[in-house]
Amino acid sequence: MVHDGHLLGSGDWSEVVLAGSRVHPEVQKLCPATIQIVSQIEEALDCAMTGVGEVIFSRLAPGSHIKPHCASSNLRLTCHLGLEVPDGCEIRVGDEIRQWQDKKCLWFDDSFEHEVWQRSSSHRIVLLIRFWHPDIGKPNWRQAQETLNAGYLNHLASQVPPVLQKSDPLESLRGYRHVCEQLGAAGGLHSVAQGV
């Protein structure tokens, strides 16, 4: 289940939250190294812990389409680290269409309209990390968060269900474990996968 599930035009989209308000306790047990790395990225961790963004594994099934949408502000930037990216997966941000690549980051400002197509025969998995926009500056993070919380986020928070609502809470995590193992074999990203 995803908190933006209404954006799914077709197919299936799931996520596991690694940092933010909806982290399931089992995630911390199953992904300790990844969570440790994320906890060292102050701009992302603060953004997630204050409700301005989150850090998630995002899995999109074959044949899925995420409808055009945009964030309510440009206070953050989004990074997608391609973990499992088959051919046929594209994202449009503004007028540009790009494809993810395995083990590479794709950065964008999600206040621009964007949408996703998954036309492959296997799942697309990315590590999605949202950061405070660098032009905001750390001294202004609280003020920016308060501005957002005054409206949109307070309303949204009352409607967000827990991310794992299955009889077996580990069911959603099982699809991501092999991705972490593959990261270990990627060399430069080895530390992300250890302990997962």
C-alpha positions as a LaTeX table, in Angstrom:
\begin{tabular}{lrrr}
\hline
Residue & $x$ (\AA) & $y$ (\AA) & $z$ (\AA) \\
\hline
Met1 & 0.00 & 0.00 & 0.00 \\
Val2 & 1.25 & 3.51 & $-0.75$ \\
His3 & 0.09 & 6.75 & 0.77 \\
Asp4 & $-0.25$ & 8.24 & $-2.74$ \\
Gly5 & $-2.21$ & 5.23 & $-4.00$ \\
His6 & $-4.85$ & 7.47 & $-5.62$ \\
Leu7 & $-2.19$ & 8.40 & $-8.20$ \\
Leu8 & $-1.98$ & 4.87 & $-9.55$ \\
Gly9 & $-3.65$ & 4.81 & $-12.95$ \\
Ser10 & $-3.07$ & 1.09 & $-13.51$ \\
Gly11 & $-1.03$ & $-1.80$ & $-12.18$ \\
Asp12 & 0.40 & $-2.23$ & $-8.70$ \\
Trp13 & 2.64 & 0.05 & $-6.63$ \\
Ser14 & 4.03 & $-0.76$ & $-3.20$ \\
Glu15 & 6.49 & 0.85 & $-0.85$ \\
Val16 & 8.37 & 0.13 & 2.34 \\
Val17 & 9.22 & 3.19 & 4.44 \\
Leu18 & 12.80 & 3.29 & 5.77 \\
Ala19 & 12.66 & 6.76 & 7.34 \\
Gly20 & 9.63 & 8.86 & 8.14 \\
Ser21 & 6.48 & 8.68 & 10.20 \\
Arg22 & 5.33 & 5.26 & 8.93 \\
Val23 & 8.35 & 3.00 & 9.56 \\
His24 & 7.26 & $-0.48$ & 10.61 \\
Pro25 & 9.43 & $-1.93$ & 13.45 \\
Glu26 & 10.30 & $-4.98$ & 11.34 \\
Val27 & 11.93 & $-2.72$ & 8.72 \\
Gln28 & 14.51 & $-1.62$ & 11.28 \\
Lys29 & 15.34 & $-5.26$ & 12.01 \\
Leu30 & 15.56 & $-6.35$ & 8.37 \\
Cys31 & 17.38 & $-3.33$ & 6.91 \\
Pro32 & 19.77 & $-2.11$ & 9.64 \\
Ala33 & 22.67 & $-1.16$ & 7.36 \\
Thr34 & 20.46 & 0.73 & 4.92 \\
Ile35 & 18.77 & 2.58 & 7.77 \\
Gln36 & 22.17 & 3.39 & 9.29 \\
Ile37 & 23.34 & 4.91 & 5.99 \\
Val38 & 20.10 & 6.89 & 5.63 \\
Ser39 & 20.40 & 8.16 & 9.21 \\
Gln40 & 23.71 & 9.79 & 8.27 \\
Ile41 & 22.10 & 11.89 & 5.50 \\
Glu42 & 20.92 & 14.76 & 7.68 \\
Glu43 & 19.01 & 16.59 & 4.93 \\
Ala44 & 17.02 & 13.43 & 4.11 \\
Leu45 & 16.51 & 12.21 & 7.67 \\
Asp46 & 15.25 & 15.58 & 8.89 \\
Cys47 & 12.95 & 15.91 & 5.89 \\
Ala48 & 11.53 & 12.43 & 6.62 \\
Met49 & 11.19 & 12.84 & 10.37 \\
Thr50 & 9.33 & 16.14 & 10.06 \\
Gly51 & 6.84 & 14.84 & 7.51 \\
Val52 & 8.16 & 16.82 & 4.55 \\
Gly53 & 9.39 & 13.67 & 2.80 \\
Glu54 & 10.43 & 10.11 & 3.41 \\
Val55 & 12.93 & 7.46 & 2.40 \\
Ile56 & 11.33 & 4.38 & 0.84 \\
Phe57 & 11.85 & 1.32 & $-1.29$ \\
Ser58 & 9.36 & 1.81 & $-4.13$ \\
Arg59 & 8.30 & $-1.16$ & $-6.24$ \\
Leu60 & 6.24 & $-0.77$ & $-9.40$ \\
Ala61 & 4.76 & $-3.84$ & $-11.08$ \\
Pro62 & 4.84 & $-4.47$ & $-14.82$ \\
Gly63 & 2.13 & $-2.60$ & $-16.72$ \\
Ser64 & 1.77 & 0.11 & $-14.07$ \\
His65 & 1.22 & 3.80 & $-14.67$ \\
Ile66 & 1.46 & 6.56 & $-12.05$ \\
Lys67 & $-0.71$ & 9.46 & $-13.17$ \\
Pro68 & 0.65 & 13.01 & $-13.60$ \\
His69 & 1.03 & 14.77 & $-10.26$ \\
Cys70 & 3.25 & 17.22 & $-8.43$ \\
Ala71 & 4.27 & 18.10 & $-4.87$ \\
Ser72 & 2.66 & 21.03 & $-3.12$ \\
Ser73 & 5.94 & 22.98 & $-2.93$ \\
Asn74 & 9.54 & 23.02 & $-4.12$ \\
Leu75 & 11.02 & 22.82 & $-0.61$ \\
Arg76 & 12.53 & 19.42 & $-1.32$ \\
Leu77 & 14.31 & 17.48 & $-4.06$ \\
Thr78 & 13.81 & 13.81 & $-4.86$ \\
Cys79 & 16.46 & 11.22 & $-5.66$ \\
His80 & 15.69 & 7.77 & $-7.10$ \\
Leu81 & 18.53 & 5.26 & $-6.84$ \\
Gly82 & 17.81 & 2.54 & $-9.40$ \\
Leu83 & 18.05 & $-0.84$ & $-7.69$ \\
Glu84 & 16.24 & $-3.09$ & $-10.13$ \\
Val85 & 15.40 & $-1.33$ & $-13.37$ \\
Pro86 & 14.29 & $-3.36$ & $-16.37$ \\
Asp87 & 14.01 & $-1.77$ & $-19.82$ \\
Gly88 & 10.71 & $-0.01$ & $-20.44$ \\
Cys89 & 10.52 & 2.06 & $-17.23$ \\
Glu90 & 10.26 & 5.81 & $-17.77$ \\
Ile91 & 9.57 & 8.94 & $-15.79$ \\
Arg92 & 8.45 & 12.26 & $-17.21$ \\
Val93 & 9.31 & 15.40 & $-15.22$ \\
Gly94 & 8.00 & 18.55 & $-16.88$ \\
Asp95 & 8.70 & 18.02 & $-20.58$ \\
Glu96 & 11.64 & 15.62 & $-20.13$ \\
Ile97 & 11.33 & 11.83 & $-20.25$ \\
Arg98 & 14.11 & 9.76 & $-18.69$ \\
Gln99 & 14.78 & 6.14 & $-17.90$ \\
Trp100 & 16.19 & 4.90 & $-14.63$ \\
Gln101 & 19.44 & 2.97 & $-14.68$ \\
Asp102 & 20.61 & 0.29 & $-12.26$ \\
Lys103 & 22.87 & 1.65 & $-9.50$ \\
Lys104 & 22.52 & 5.26 & $-10.72$ \\
Cys105 & 20.70 & 8.22 & $-9.21$ \\
Leu106 & 18.05 & 10.24 & $-10.95$ \\
Trp107 & 17.40 & 13.63 & $-9.26$ \\
Phe108 & 14.39 & 15.88 & $-9.81$ \\
Asp109 & 12.24 & 18.60 & $-8.29$ \\
Asp110 & 8.92 & 16.88 & $-7.66$ \\
Ser111 & 7.04 & 20.18 & $-7.62$ \\
Phe112 & 7.18 & 19.86 & $-11.42$ \\
Glu113 & 4.47 & 17.65 & $-12.85$ \\
His114 & 5.73 & 14.10 & $-13.23$ \\
Glu115 & 4.40 & 10.65 & $-14.11$ \\
Val116 & 5.75 & 7.13 & $-14.47$ \\
Trp117 & 5.27 & 4.29 & $-16.97$ \\
Gln118 & 6.36 & 0.73 & $-16.24$ \\
Arg119 & 6.18 & $-1.18$ & $-19.54$ \\
Ser120 & 8.54 & $-4.05$ & $-18.70$ \\
Ser121 & 7.82 & $-7.65$ & $-17.72$ \\
Ser122 & 9.49 & $-7.45$ & $-14.27$ \\
His123 & 9.30 & $-5.16$ & $-11.24$ \\
Arg124 & 11.04 & $-1.78$ & $-11.09$ \\
Ile125 & 12.51 & $-1.02$ & $-7.66$ \\
Val126 & 14.11 & 2.24 & $-6.58$ \\
Leu127 & 15.33 & 3.67 & $-3.31$ \\
Leu128 & 13.50 & 7.00 & $-3.12$ \\
Ile129 & 15.12 & 9.68 & $-0.94$ \\
Arg130 & 13.68 & 13.15 & $-0.42$ \\
Phe131 & 16.03 & 15.93 & 0.72 \\
Trp132 & 15.54 & 19.49 & 1.83 \\
His133 & 16.15 & 21.74 & $-1.17$ \\
Pro134 & 19.75 & 23.03 & $-0.78$ \\
Asp135 & 18.61 & 26.63 & $-1.27$ \\
Ile136 & 16.51 & 26.41 & 1.92 \\
Gly137 & 19.51 & 26.07 & 4.25 \\
Lys138 & 19.48 & 24.24 & 7.57 \\
Pro139 & 18.66 & 27.36 & 9.66 \\
Asn140 & 15.36 & 27.64 & 7.73 \\
Trp141 & 14.22 & 24.00 & 7.83 \\
Arg142 & 11.85 & 24.48 & 10.83 \\
Gln143 & 10.23 & 27.55 & 9.31 \\
Ala144 & 9.73 & 25.73 & 6.00 \\
Gln145 & 8.26 & 22.71 & 7.79 \\
Glu146 & 5.87 & 24.88 & 9.82 \\
Thr147 & 4.68 & 26.58 & 6.65 \\
Leu148 & 3.84 & 23.21 & 5.10 \\
Asn149 & 2.30 & 21.84 & 8.28 \\
Ala150 & $-0.04$ & 24.79 & 8.55 \\
Gly151 & $-2.08$ & 23.36 & 5.71 \\
Tyr152 & $-1.49$ & 20.40 & 3.49 \\
Leu153 & 0.43 & 17.98 & 5.74 \\
Asn154 & $-1.91$ & 18.19 & 8.72 \\
His155 & $-4.84$ & 17.28 & 6.49 \\
Leu156 & $-2.94$ & 14.47 & 4.79 \\
Ala157 & $-1.67$ & 12.93 & 8.04 \\
Ser158 & $-5.19$ & 12.12 & 9.20 \\
Gln159 & $-5.78$ & 10.06 & 6.03 \\
Val160 & $-2.55$ & 8.06 & 5.80 \\
Pro161 & $-2.95$ & 4.38 & 6.78 \\
Pro162 & 0.01 & 2.35 & 8.06 \\
Val163 & 2.18 & 1.13 & 5.18 \\
Leu164 & 2.05 & $-2.53$ & 6.16 \\
Gln165 & $-1.53$ & $-3.71$ & 6.61 \\
Lys166 & $-1.20$ & $-7.39$ & 5.87 \\
Ser167 & $-1.72$ & $-10.43$ & 8.06 \\
Asp168 & 2.00 & $-11.11$ & 7.72 \\
Pro169 & 3.79 & $-7.75$ & 8.12 \\
Leu170 & 6.93 & $-9.15$ & 6.51 \\
Glu171 & 5.10 & $-9.94$ & 3.26 \\
Ser172 & 5.79 & $-6.49$ & 1.81 \\
Leu173 & 9.47 & $-6.66$ & 2.77 \\
Arg174 & 10.23 & $-10.00$ & 1.17 \\
Gly175 & 10.16 & $-8.53$ & $-2.32$ \\
Tyr176 & 12.96 & $-6.11$ & $-1.42$ \\
Arg177 & 15.44 & $-8.38$ & 0.37 \\
His178 & 17.04 & $-9.69$ & $-2.84$ \\
Val179 & 17.57 & $-6.11$ & $-3.98$ \\
Cys180 & 19.68 & $-5.39$ & $-0.92$ \\
Glu181 & 21.69 & $-8.54$ & $-1.56$ \\
Gln182 & 22.32 & $-7.38$ & $-5.13$ \\
Leu183 & 23.51 & $-4.02$ & $-3.85$ \\
Gly184 & 26.14 & $-5.88$ & $-1.87$ \\
Ala185 & 27.52 & $-7.29$ & $-5.11$ \\
Ala186 & 27.63 & $-3.83$ & $-6.71$ \\
Gly187 & 30.87 & $-2.86$ & $-4.95$ \\
Gly188 & 30.51 & 0.86 & $-4.22$ \\
Leu189 & 27.14 & 0.34 & $-2.59$ \\
His190 & 28.25 & $-2.61$ & $-0.49$ \\
Ser191 & 27.70 & $-0.85$ & 2.84 \\
Val192 & 24.03 & $-0.26$ & 2.00 \\
Ala193 & 23.36 & $-3.97$ & 1.68 \\
Gln194 & 25.24 & $-5.38$ & 4.67 \\
Gly195 & 22.99 & $-6.59$ & 7.44 \\
Val196 & 19.88 & $-6.59$ & 5.28 \\
\hline
\end{tabular}
